[in-house]
Each structure stands twice: as structure tokens, then as C-alpha cells.
């Protein structure tokens, strides 16, 4: 990584996406009226284009080693792009009906996505921070996008304040790491830490702060406090976005940082990840039991899911990283599908969010109920749905790495989790029917159906995903 | 070869009837079972005949292959071919065949599919044959459990009757107690002899005579312990006092079942076991004395109960119990040959009695209570006649079969002396009672004024030939079996007949001593038998008021006997109720409280945890930030301390 070469072509997808975002912004501003639909479509096109560029893109290090495109980043980026694209699709119908149809929305999503992609490619603490902030700033605005509703602005403000705090922690950690190692480059740090003598207290303290900053983004316990409030308050498509693409980006970043520069400290940080993972699984499964609001339920659910994903990291092995990546794929699609169903919960022009509103859905809308049931079963980890395989790979890695406690707790909390997932199914299928929901937009049906099929049929074709995750994981272990 | 056919033909009959029964229909299933039995009934006696009449067929073992071969534990499937086994095979196959034929008629009115009945019956026969031909204790145990299972299935054959189900379960459970002791005995045999194959056990008896078995710090002679355990097993199967409670209830099954299983064959398995294990039992004198005492007590005790029962089948059931007691008396004094002799003659006349009772029940439209019978002897003359034959044999009246065998048992008991005297006294008293209740049964059933209602009386009819045929054959057996078999079994030829299959210890001269008893000993049983008959006539025919008067005069005695010595009540209080209480406790405390309680507790724990977990989620931004900082500090602390 000594090469000081610019080699900017490795960043072509990000550059293209950023340019598209700006172009669409200009287009929207000039067009003034009725620009939203068009901008959204253009944005989807931009995401698609970026995806193509990622697939066909160059690999290698650029910008003097600050930015790297490799199999790992490509895998993560494609997942981020699909997450963003589906989340954007979900917003179409919702924003229209809620009076939020403004062209800035897709632009912000594109900018956030650009930030996430930079995160996925970051091989320098500075790049890491850059991508993270670009993503975060756009997301803060998105959280408060329904600026006229109290809950949304509150959510945006909370997210911003706490996010700023997390950024501060992260920056402090970065500065400690730089101060005690003299470099921000991942590879250099790794080289320094290869000899245990260099693992100074300052450096490891810096590591904890960096970890805290990143853990905030994946809403791992104890940095999860913002999640339920923001999930509930933010407009639902934004929540859907929060639950998917940024989580992927942040988790990828954690993987790269912990395995890459700080990989040699595995015996030291393993306990931290184990504790954070256990705490997340426990809180995610326990706190969700008492929830009535389905968005809050999903917030706790995502906390729990991040706990499961962290199991793979805790294993610290190639199989563990592969497990995390597979878990993320599975998680993104079933989460998007669930939010498609939640956005479809609209009665007499108003969004309803209580779990009890789903009562008797099986009779009023069997298709939607079936999709929702599939997602719930999958989240509970019931075979042969995709959620089962996600858990299978991380538990497998944990067992192989000898982390029996973690695997056992994971299984036990899955049992608790199954309760509230299955409760949703029970309410839909066995409770007294409520009035039917409003007719939903085609985009929702599309998202629910496609992600539902993915969830249902994953067990038939897991090989390409597992194979790609395998290849991506191999990159981190050089 | 013939021998193996005799054993396996019933199995094939059973499989065809049981597995194909639903498809080929009842008639075909019956035919298959009966063909299998007929083949067995030809081959079985033939094999016996070849063994004893010609020396061409060497006694030995028909090997069928290895069953278990684990370390030192080696068990083969094999048929033992010696006089004892062959005798049993001949008797079992022949009697079972007759009962199969009889069943065709008896079950004729059954409206449900009958293939199940015949499949069970044949399977039972196969199991019994496996039991008696076993060449090792495990195969014997296989047959032992097989007959127990079939007994359970057949007692509960009318599964929609709660009383039948209860009786079936009772038989199963009571037998388990004996079987447990038996299984432990087998284990102990293996422990001491390193083998459970009869040839190697019997060959090394001499080496182990001084062996002891240490239990609770006391040393017991190993043979005594084994002998006791095996006998407790025999007590369960052969319904000896204490473990007899299942046998009277087993009469809930169809009558042919009672005849085959609970009179002629299965219940005699315990007696057979004593004879089979005679090489070992001979060196367990204490256990043998115990056998004599239990046998004598049972003989008398069951006979007293038989005098008060009113259910025709129960009377015969108690008489079975009593006769089995006789057989154990003989086995206990070392006269195994005599016990087997009585076993064989008893099989004929007891099967005959049961089947005749079945014929009566059949004629009386399923009435079993003797108080509602009477006055039917002219209407069913064949049944009446054969019942007389059976009763004469049972009471031991010359020249019927029972006369020879029962006489021999009492002589053996007297000749053995010591504890044998106890057996002899019980036996003589029981002989009197036996004759008394047999004629009480005859008179109440057939004579006097009809006590059934008109409809029933109008329908009284003689059974068809398919039922009376076997009855007549058995009646002939009850008449001639005694004097035909005596010379070979216990008379002058017994050493040649039994060969090495039954072992008598060097000091055991009981079979010779029997010959030199004073004349009155041999005559006494016949005299008390006649006295019993006379008393029955006096009480029930000529002065019918006496029984009621006696019952009123001695109410305590009468109730004690009527309630079967209160064994059922005692067991109910001693075992059943505590077991139910224990089960209830385990259910309510163990299952509902702990096993259910733990998940419920965990669930409410989770619900509590949920409430606690969301408590911090107040919406306060400052609190959230504080939690994050605390989190960082905590992680740092952990990292620096443990990392």
C-alpha cells in the first residue's frame, strides 16, 4: 500500500453515484413541480447503474491506499445498493400518500448510499470517518423528513445528537489510534500490531472508542438507545432504509476494522464482541415482547439480529465472517419485506402501526398475511426459510470456534424471539378480523413479493450467496 | 426337523391370520391358524413319540442361529430336544389345537373381526412352545414374556369392556413383579456361571456350589438366591399366593383363552421352570422348602375361596390356582417328575372343565353366574357328561387322570417328610374342598330348579360339534391320561423316560420312597374326595338350606372367603393407593409444578425481563447519551481488565 498512486478508477462507482445524485438534485430544483416520481425513478436508475459499475469495476487500492475495491467491498456494496433501491421503492407510495413527496428524498438516499459505499471500501481511518459522516448526515435529515410531525422531527433530532456523540467517540478513538501508532492506514496498523509489544494501552483504548462509534451505527447494546425511538418516529420507508443498508455498511466496516488492522488483537477484543453480542440478543428478544407498535418491535428485532450477526465476528474466523455476510443478505431482504407489509398497513388514509391492527389479516388480505407470516417465520429462524440459514452459519462458526456459550445463548434467545414473531402470525391468522386495509400500491406488492420469494426459496439456491460471501471473507483474511 | 415345524407352524398361522386377516377375511384367517395348529399338533406328539419310543432320534439341540453375541454373553436361538421339552411340546400343541377348533364355534357369534383372536391365540401357542423348548434362560424369558403379552392381549380382547381392560392391565402388572425377580435371577446366573445356556450351566453346577452372593453385608449361598428369584418369577406366572390376584380377573377374556392360557398351559410355565432348572434347584434346599410351603398354602387357600364363589369361571380359576399349588408341592419336595405328571393330566381335565363351562355359558346366553343357572342337564347332555368327567378327574376319583397324579403328589409330599408334611396336610384338606366345590359347581349349574328367566331357558341348546368334539377328546384324555402315562412318568420306567432332562440330587430318593408308604396314605385322598362329593350332595342337592344357614352362622368366615381373603383390598390399600398417590404427586408437583412450571417460570421471567429492559427507554435524550457513555466506560474497563 506504499504506492502513492491515485488510481482513482477504483472509485468509479462512488464517483458516478455522487455525480448522479448532484445531477438529479439540479434536475429536481429546475423542474420544481411533479419532480418527485421522476427523480425517484432516476435515482433507481442511478443505483442500478452503480450496481453494474460495481460488478464490472476494477479492483485494487486507490488514493494512496485510502480506498480499496475488492471482493469484500463489492459484495457489501451490492447489498447496500439493493437495500437502498428497495427502500426507495417503498417510499414511492408512502411519501405520496403522506404528503412527503419531495424530490430531495431520493437525492438524500443517493448521498447516504454514496457514504455507505465509501465505508465499505475504506482502508484508512480517515476514509472510514468520511464515509460514515456522509452517510449519517443524509440519514439525520431523512429521519426528520416528515418535518411537520412532531415524532419525525424528534426522531431526527435524537438521532442527530446521539449520532454526533457517537461520531465524537469514533473520532477520539481514531485520534488515539493515530497518536499511538503514527498511522491511519489499516495495513500499517496491522503491521505494527503484528508484534505484541506495540499493542500499547493507548492503541487498544482507541480501538474501544472506534468500536463504540461503529456499534452505535449497527445499534448494538449498549449503544442502541436511539433505535426504538428513531424507528418509531421516522417515516416508515426511512425506517426500512435504517434497518437495512446502513446496518450493512456499518457491520461491514466493523468487520474490516476488527479483522484488518486490529486482527492481531483478536484475543483481546473477542470478549467485548461476545458481551455486546449477548447483550444485544438478550435485549432484542426480551424487550420486543412487550411492544405493541410494530415499528418498535422491528427496532428491537433489528437489535437482536445485529447481536446474532456479531456472533460471527466474535468467532473471528473466516467461517465467522462468511456467516455474518450471509446473515446480512438474509436479514436485508426479510427486513425489507416486513417493512413493505408494514407500509401496507393503512386504513382510511392513515398509517396504522399497532400489531393489533393486523388482526384477522388472513381473511381480509390472505396474500399480505402469507407474506408477513413468511417473514415472521424467517425472522424466528424456522427452516426452511432464509432466516434459518443466516442463523445456521453464524452458530456453526461460533461452535467451530469453541464459543459454545454464545451459540447456546443465541439459540435460547431465538426461542424467546420466536414468541413475538409467532404472536404476529397468531394475531393475523386467529384473531377477530379488523376492517380491511386500504388498497396498496403496486410497488409495495412488488417488494413484498420479490423479497418474500427470496426468503421462501433461499434454501434452494444458497450456493451463489454463500460462495460470494466466502470469497468476500477470504479477502479480509488475506 | 419335525420338532422345529411343531414350534414354528403356529407362528406362521399367527402371522397369516394377524397380518393378512383384514384382507383375506375371517374364514381364511381362521383356517390358516387352525392349519398351523393341526400341523403342530401332528408334529409335536410325533416328535415326542420318536424321542421316547425309538432311540433313533437323539435328544439334543436344534440350533437356529446366533441371537446375541456380545463379549462373554452369548445366546443362541435353539430348540432343546429332550424328554421334558418334548413332553411339553406334545401337550401344548395338542391341547392348543383342540382349543383352536373349539374357538371356531365359541367365537361364532362374535360380531367383530375374529382374525385378531386367532392370531393372538396362535402367537400365544408359539410363545409357549418357545418357552418350553428354550435352550437358554434368555430364550425361555422371550417365550415367558411372549405368553405374558398374548395373555394381556387376550384378556383384554373385548377392549370396550372396562373390566376386561382393568383385568388385562392387572395381569400385566402383577406378572411384572414376578418377571423382575426372574430377570434378576437370570442376571445372577450369568454373573455366577458366565453363561445362561443350560448345557454350560448344568455342566458347571458342581464348581459353583460353594459360591455366595453378598447383599447388604450378608453372604447368601448363590444357588439359594437364584432359586428364590426364579421361584418368585414362577409365582407370578403360575399365580401362587401373593401374586395370584390376576388369575381370577383374567377370566374376563373369552373362555377358550381361559382354558388355553389360564388353565392348561401358560400358568404351568412356573412349574416347568422348576423342573427345567432342577439341576440347580436341587442344590437350593431352602428355596425348595419355600416352594413347598407356598405351593401347599396356595392349594388350600385357593380351594377355600373356590367354595364360595358364584361365577362359574372363577370357581374353576381358583381351582387352577389350587392345582398349581399341588404341582409346586411336588416340585418343592424334589419330585419334579410328579409335578410334570400332574401338569399334563391337569392340562387335559382343566381345559376340559373350562371349555365345558364355556359351553354352558354359550348355552345360557353368556350367563356366568351359577345362581342363575340350574336344571339344564337334560338339555345339554354332552356338556353335562364331559363336565362330570372333568370334575371326577379334578377331584381325583379312580380311574380318572387326577387320581393318579394328585395321589402321587400327596404321596411324594408325605414320603419327603419335613416340610413335605405341611404340603401333605394342605393337600389333603384341599382335596376335600376340591371335590366339594366341584360338585357344588356341577349341582348348582345343572341340577335343581331352573333359576334363569324363560327367554334364556328357551334358548338353552347343546353346542355344535365343533365345540363338543374337542370336549369329548379332552374327556377321553381326562379319563385315560393318568393310567397311560403313569408308568412312564413316575412309575417303573421313569428313569428311562426322563433321561437326563430332569435331575434328582444324589440324596433325593423321594420317587423311590413313594413306593414304600403305608397303604392309607395312598387311599386317603380318594376317601376325602368322596367325602367332599357326598357333602356337596348333602348341602346343595338334599338340604339346600344349609349353605345359607352356614353363611349366616359364620358371617365373618363367609365374608372372608367370599372376598377372597381380602387380597385385592389389601393390595389396593398397600400398593395401588400409594402408587396412585405417588403418581398424582408426580403429576401435580413433578409434571405440572416442575416440568411445566419451569417453562412457565422462564416465560414469566422473560416477560419480567422485557418490562425491565424497556424501563430505560424513557425517550430522554440525556439518559440515552449517558447510557452510551456508561457503555463505553464499561467496555473499556472490561477490555483493560480482562482483554
Short mmCIF file of N, CA, C and O in Angstrom, two decimals, chain A residues 158 161-162 165-166 169 204-205 207-209 212 216 222-223 225-226 228-229 268-269 271-272 275-276 283 286-287 289-291 296 300, chain B residues 603 605-607 609-611 613-614 616-621 623-632 634-636 638-640 642-643:
data_model
loop_
_atom_site.label_atom_id
_atom_site.label_comp_id
_atom_site.label_asym_id
_atom_site.label_seq_id
_atom_site.Cartn_x
_atom_site.Cartn_y
_atom_site.Cartn_z
N UNK A 158 -33.02 13.42 17.85
CA UNK A 158 -32.39 12.44 18.73
C UNK A 158 -31.26 11.72 18.01
O UNK A 158 -30.17 11.53 18.55
N UNK A 161 -28.27 14.12 17.62
CA UNK A 161 -27.49 14.38 18.82
C UNK A 161 -26.67 13.16 19.22
O UNK A 161 -25.46 13.24 19.46
N UNK A 162 -27.37 12.03 19.28
CA UNK A 162 -26.66 10.82 19.69
C UNK A 162 -25.63 10.40 18.65
O UNK A 162 -24.54 9.93 18.99
N UNK A 165 -22.63 12.39 19.15
CA UNK A 165 -21.87 11.84 20.27
C UNK A 165 -21.05 10.63 19.82
O UNK A 165 -19.86 10.50 20.14
N UNK A 166 -21.72 9.76 19.06
CA UNK A 166 -21.02 8.57 18.57
C UNK A 166 -19.87 8.96 17.67
O UNK A 166 -18.77 8.38 17.74
N UNK A 169 -17.02 9.99 19.77
CA UNK A 169 -16.31 8.82 20.32
C UNK A 169 -15.41 8.21 19.27
O UNK A 169 -14.24 7.88 19.53
N UNK A 204 -5.20 0.33 22.25
CA UNK A 204 -6.36 -0.52 22.50
C UNK A 204 -7.53 0.31 23.04
O UNK A 204 -8.69 0.03 22.74
N UNK A 205 -7.22 1.36 23.80
CA UNK A 205 -8.30 2.24 24.22
C UNK A 205 -8.93 2.89 22.99
O UNK A 205 -10.16 2.99 22.86
N UNK A 207 -9.10 1.61 20.12
CA UNK A 207 -9.91 0.57 19.48
C UNK A 207 -11.30 0.51 20.10
O UNK A 207 -12.31 0.42 19.39
N UNK A 208 -11.36 0.59 21.43
CA UNK A 208 -12.67 0.52 22.09
C UNK A 208 -13.54 1.69 21.66
O UNK A 208 -14.74 1.53 21.39
N UNK A 209 -12.94 2.87 21.56
CA UNK A 209 -13.74 4.03 21.16
C UNK A 209 -14.24 3.89 19.72
O UNK A 209 -15.38 4.21 19.41
N UNK A 212 -17.04 1.57 19.73
CA UNK A 212 -18.26 2.16 20.26
C UNK A 212 -18.95 2.99 19.20
O UNK A 212 -20.17 2.92 19.02
N UNK A 216 -22.67 2.01 17.54
CA UNK A 216 -23.83 2.89 17.53
C UNK A 216 -24.57 2.75 16.21
O UNK A 216 -25.80 2.69 16.18
N UNK A 222 -24.51 -1.58 24.27
CA UNK A 222 -25.38 -0.56 24.89
C UNK A 222 -25.50 0.73 24.09
O UNK A 222 -25.73 1.78 24.68
N UNK A 223 -25.29 0.69 22.79
CA UNK A 223 -25.36 1.92 22.01
C UNK A 223 -26.63 1.93 21.15
O UNK A 223 -26.66 2.49 20.06
N UNK A 225 -29.79 2.82 22.25
CA UNK A 225 -30.93 3.50 22.84
C UNK A 225 -31.74 4.31 21.84
O UNK A 225 -32.94 4.48 21.98
N UNK A 226 -31.06 4.82 20.83
CA UNK A 226 -31.77 5.64 19.85
C UNK A 226 -32.73 4.82 19.00
O UNK A 226 -33.72 5.35 18.50
N UNK A 228 -35.20 2.35 19.06
CA UNK A 228 -36.67 2.27 19.08
C UNK A 228 -37.33 3.61 18.81
O UNK A 228 -38.31 3.67 18.04
N UNK A 229 -36.82 4.67 19.40
CA UNK A 229 -37.45 5.97 19.22
C UNK A 229 -37.36 6.43 17.77
O UNK A 229 -38.33 6.94 17.19
N UNK A 268 -7.95 -10.14 22.51
CA UNK A 268 -8.31 -9.07 23.44
C UNK A 268 -9.74 -8.58 23.21
O UNK A 268 -10.51 -8.42 24.15
N UNK A 269 -10.09 -8.33 21.95
CA UNK A 269 -11.43 -7.75 21.73
C UNK A 269 -12.52 -8.81 21.60
O UNK A 269 -13.71 -8.48 21.61
N UNK A 271 -13.73 -10.85 23.71
CA UNK A 271 -14.64 -10.83 24.85
C UNK A 271 -15.64 -9.68 24.72
O UNK A 271 -16.83 -9.84 25.01
N UNK A 272 -15.15 -8.53 24.25
CA UNK A 272 -16.05 -7.38 24.09
C UNK A 272 -17.17 -7.70 23.11
O UNK A 272 -18.34 -7.44 23.37
N UNK A 275 -19.63 -10.04 24.61
CA UNK A 275 -20.55 -9.39 25.55
C UNK A 275 -21.58 -8.54 24.83
O UNK A 275 -22.78 -8.59 25.14
N UNK A 276 -21.11 -7.76 23.86
CA UNK A 276 -22.04 -6.91 23.11
C UNK A 276 -23.07 -7.76 22.38
O UNK A 276 -24.27 -7.47 22.38
N UNK A 283 -31.41 -8.28 24.87
CA UNK A 283 -32.30 -7.14 24.87
C UNK A 283 -33.25 -7.22 23.68
O UNK A 283 -34.44 -6.95 23.82
N UNK A 286 -35.89 -9.87 24.55
CA UNK A 286 -36.73 -9.63 25.72
C UNK A 286 -37.59 -8.37 25.55
O UNK A 286 -38.80 -8.40 25.77
N UNK A 287 -36.95 -7.28 25.13
CA UNK A 287 -37.67 -6.01 25.11
C UNK A 287 -38.78 -6.02 24.08
O UNK A 287 -39.79 -5.33 24.23
N UNK A 289 -40.86 -8.27 23.51
CA UNK A 289 -42.07 -9.00 23.93
C UNK A 289 -43.21 -8.05 24.27
O UNK A 289 -44.35 -8.27 23.91
N UNK A 290 -42.86 -6.97 24.95
CA UNK A 290 -43.92 -6.10 25.44
C UNK A 290 -44.39 -5.05 24.45
O UNK A 290 -45.19 -4.19 24.81
N UNK A 291 -43.87 -5.07 23.24
CA UNK A 291 -44.19 -3.98 22.31
C UNK A 291 -45.54 -4.15 21.64
O UNK A 291 -45.94 -5.26 21.31
N UNK A 296 -41.64 -0.34 16.58
CA UNK A 296 -40.77 -0.52 17.75
C UNK A 296 -40.35 -1.98 17.85
O UNK A 296 -39.19 -2.29 18.18
N UNK A 300 -36.45 -3.43 18.03
CA UNK A 300 -35.81 -4.40 18.94
C UNK A 300 -35.38 -5.64 18.17
O UNK A 300 -34.33 -6.24 18.46
N UNK B 603 -40.93 -18.34 31.11
CA UNK B 603 -41.71 -17.42 30.28
C UNK B 603 -42.04 -16.16 31.07
O UNK B 603 -41.90 -15.05 30.55
N UNK B 605 -40.39 -15.08 33.54
CA UNK B 605 -39.12 -14.41 33.72
C UNK B 605 -38.81 -13.54 32.51
O UNK B 605 -38.37 -12.39 32.63
N UNK B 606 -39.06 -14.09 31.33
CA UNK B 606 -38.83 -13.35 30.10
C UNK B 606 -39.73 -12.12 30.04
O UNK B 606 -39.30 -11.04 29.65
N UNK B 607 -40.99 -12.31 30.46
CA UNK B 607 -41.91 -11.18 30.45
C UNK B 607 -41.44 -10.10 31.42
O UNK B 607 -41.47 -8.91 31.10
N UNK B 609 -38.34 -9.70 32.38
CA UNK B 609 -37.14 -9.15 31.78
C UNK B 609 -37.50 -8.11 30.74
O UNK B 609 -36.85 -7.07 30.62
N UNK B 610 -38.56 -8.39 30.01
CA UNK B 610 -39.00 -7.45 28.98
C UNK B 610 -39.37 -6.12 29.60
O UNK B 610 -38.97 -5.06 29.13
N UNK B 611 -40.14 -6.20 30.71
CA UNK B 611 -40.54 -4.94 31.37
C UNK B 611 -39.32 -4.17 31.86
O UNK B 611 -39.23 -2.95 31.73
N UNK B 613 -36.30 -4.40 30.68
CA UNK B 613 -35.43 -3.99 29.58
C UNK B 613 -35.90 -2.68 28.97
O UNK B 613 -35.09 -1.88 28.51
N UNK B 614 -37.22 -2.47 28.96
CA UNK B 614 -37.70 -1.26 28.31
C UNK B 614 -37.83 -0.11 29.29
O UNK B 614 -38.21 0.98 28.91
N UNK B 616 -35.58 1.64 30.74
CA UNK B 616 -34.66 2.73 30.46
C UNK B 616 -35.11 3.54 29.25
O UNK B 616 -34.67 4.67 29.06
N UNK B 617 -35.97 2.92 28.47
CA UNK B 617 -36.35 3.55 27.19
C UNK B 617 -37.38 4.65 27.46
O UNK B 617 -38.54 4.52 27.12
N UNK B 618 -36.93 5.74 28.10
CA UNK B 618 -37.88 6.76 28.52
C UNK B 618 -38.10 7.82 27.46
O UNK B 618 -39.02 8.62 27.54
N UNK B 619 -37.22 7.87 26.48
CA UNK B 619 -37.31 8.94 25.50
C UNK B 619 -36.40 10.11 25.84
O UNK B 619 -36.28 11.04 25.06
N UNK B 620 -35.77 10.06 27.01
CA UNK B 620 -34.91 11.17 27.41
C UNK B 620 -33.56 11.09 26.70
O UNK B 620 -32.83 10.11 26.83
N UNK B 621 -33.23 12.12 25.97
CA UNK B 621 -32.01 12.15 25.19
C UNK B 621 -30.77 12.07 26.10
O UNK B 621 -29.82 11.35 25.80
N UNK B 623 -30.50 10.76 29.00
CA UNK B 623 -30.34 9.39 29.52
C UNK B 623 -29.69 8.50 28.48
O UNK B 623 -28.79 7.71 28.77
N UNK B 624 -30.16 8.63 27.23
CA UNK B 624 -29.61 7.80 26.15
C UNK B 624 -28.12 8.03 26.02
O UNK B 624 -27.32 7.09 25.91
N UNK B 625 -27.75 9.31 26.00
CA UNK B 625 -26.32 9.65 25.87
C UNK B 625 -25.53 9.10 27.05
O UNK B 625 -24.44 8.56 26.89
N UNK B 626 -26.15 9.21 28.22
CA UNK B 626 -25.49 8.71 29.43
C UNK B 626 -25.25 7.20 29.33
O UNK B 626 -24.15 6.70 29.65
N UNK B 627 -26.28 6.48 28.86
CA UNK B 627 -26.13 5.02 28.71
C UNK B 627 -24.99 4.70 27.77
O UNK B 627 -24.17 3.81 28.02
N UNK B 628 -24.90 5.47 26.67
CA UNK B 628 -23.81 5.23 25.73
C UNK B 628 -22.46 5.41 26.39
O UNK B 628 -21.54 4.60 26.23
N UNK B 629 -22.34 6.50 27.16
CA UNK B 629 -21.04 6.77 27.80
C UNK B 629 -20.72 5.70 28.83
O UNK B 629 -19.58 5.21 28.90
N UNK B 630 -21.73 5.35 29.61
CA UNK B 630 -21.52 4.27 30.59
C UNK B 630 -21.08 3.01 29.86
O UNK B 630 -20.18 2.29 30.30
N UNK B 631 -21.70 2.78 28.71
CA UNK B 631 -21.35 1.60 27.92
C UNK B 631 -19.90 1.62 27.52
O UNK B 631 -19.18 0.63 27.65
N UNK B 632 -19.44 2.79 27.04
CA UNK B 632 -18.04 2.89 26.63
C UNK B 632 -17.13 2.63 27.83
O UNK B 632 -16.15 1.87 27.73
N UNK B 634 -17.79 0.98 30.53
CA UNK B 634 -17.86 -0.43 30.92
C UNK B 634 -17.01 -1.28 29.99
O UNK B 634 -16.22 -2.13 30.42
N UNK B 635 -17.17 -1.04 28.68
CA UNK B 635 -16.41 -1.84 27.71
C UNK B 635 -14.92 -1.62 27.92
O UNK B 635 -14.12 -2.57 27.89
N UNK B 636 -14.55 -0.37 28.14
CA UNK B 636 -13.13 -0.07 28.35
C UNK B 636 -12.61 -0.81 29.57
O UNK B 636 -11.53 -1.41 29.54
N UNK B 638 -13.76 -3.46 31.03
CA UNK B 638 -13.67 -4.90 30.78
C UNK B 638 -12.45 -5.20 29.92
O UNK B 638 -11.69 -6.14 30.18
N UNK B 639 -12.29 -4.37 28.91
CA UNK B 639 -11.20 -4.60 27.96
C UNK B 639 -9.86 -4.52 28.67
O UNK B 639 -8.99 -5.38 28.49
N UNK B 640 -9.71 -3.50 29.52
CA UNK B 640 -8.41 -3.32 30.16
C UNK B 640 -8.19 -4.34 31.26
O UNK B 640 -7.06 -4.70 31.57
N UNK B 642 -9.77 -7.56 31.52
CA UNK B 642 -9.80 -8.98 31.10
C UNK B 642 -9.22 -9.19 29.71
O UNK B 642 -8.90 -10.30 29.35
N UNK B 643 -9.17 -8.14 28.91
CA UNK B 643 -8.83 -8.32 27.50
C UNK B 643 -7.39 -8.76 27.29
O UNK B 643 -6.54 -8.70 28.14
#
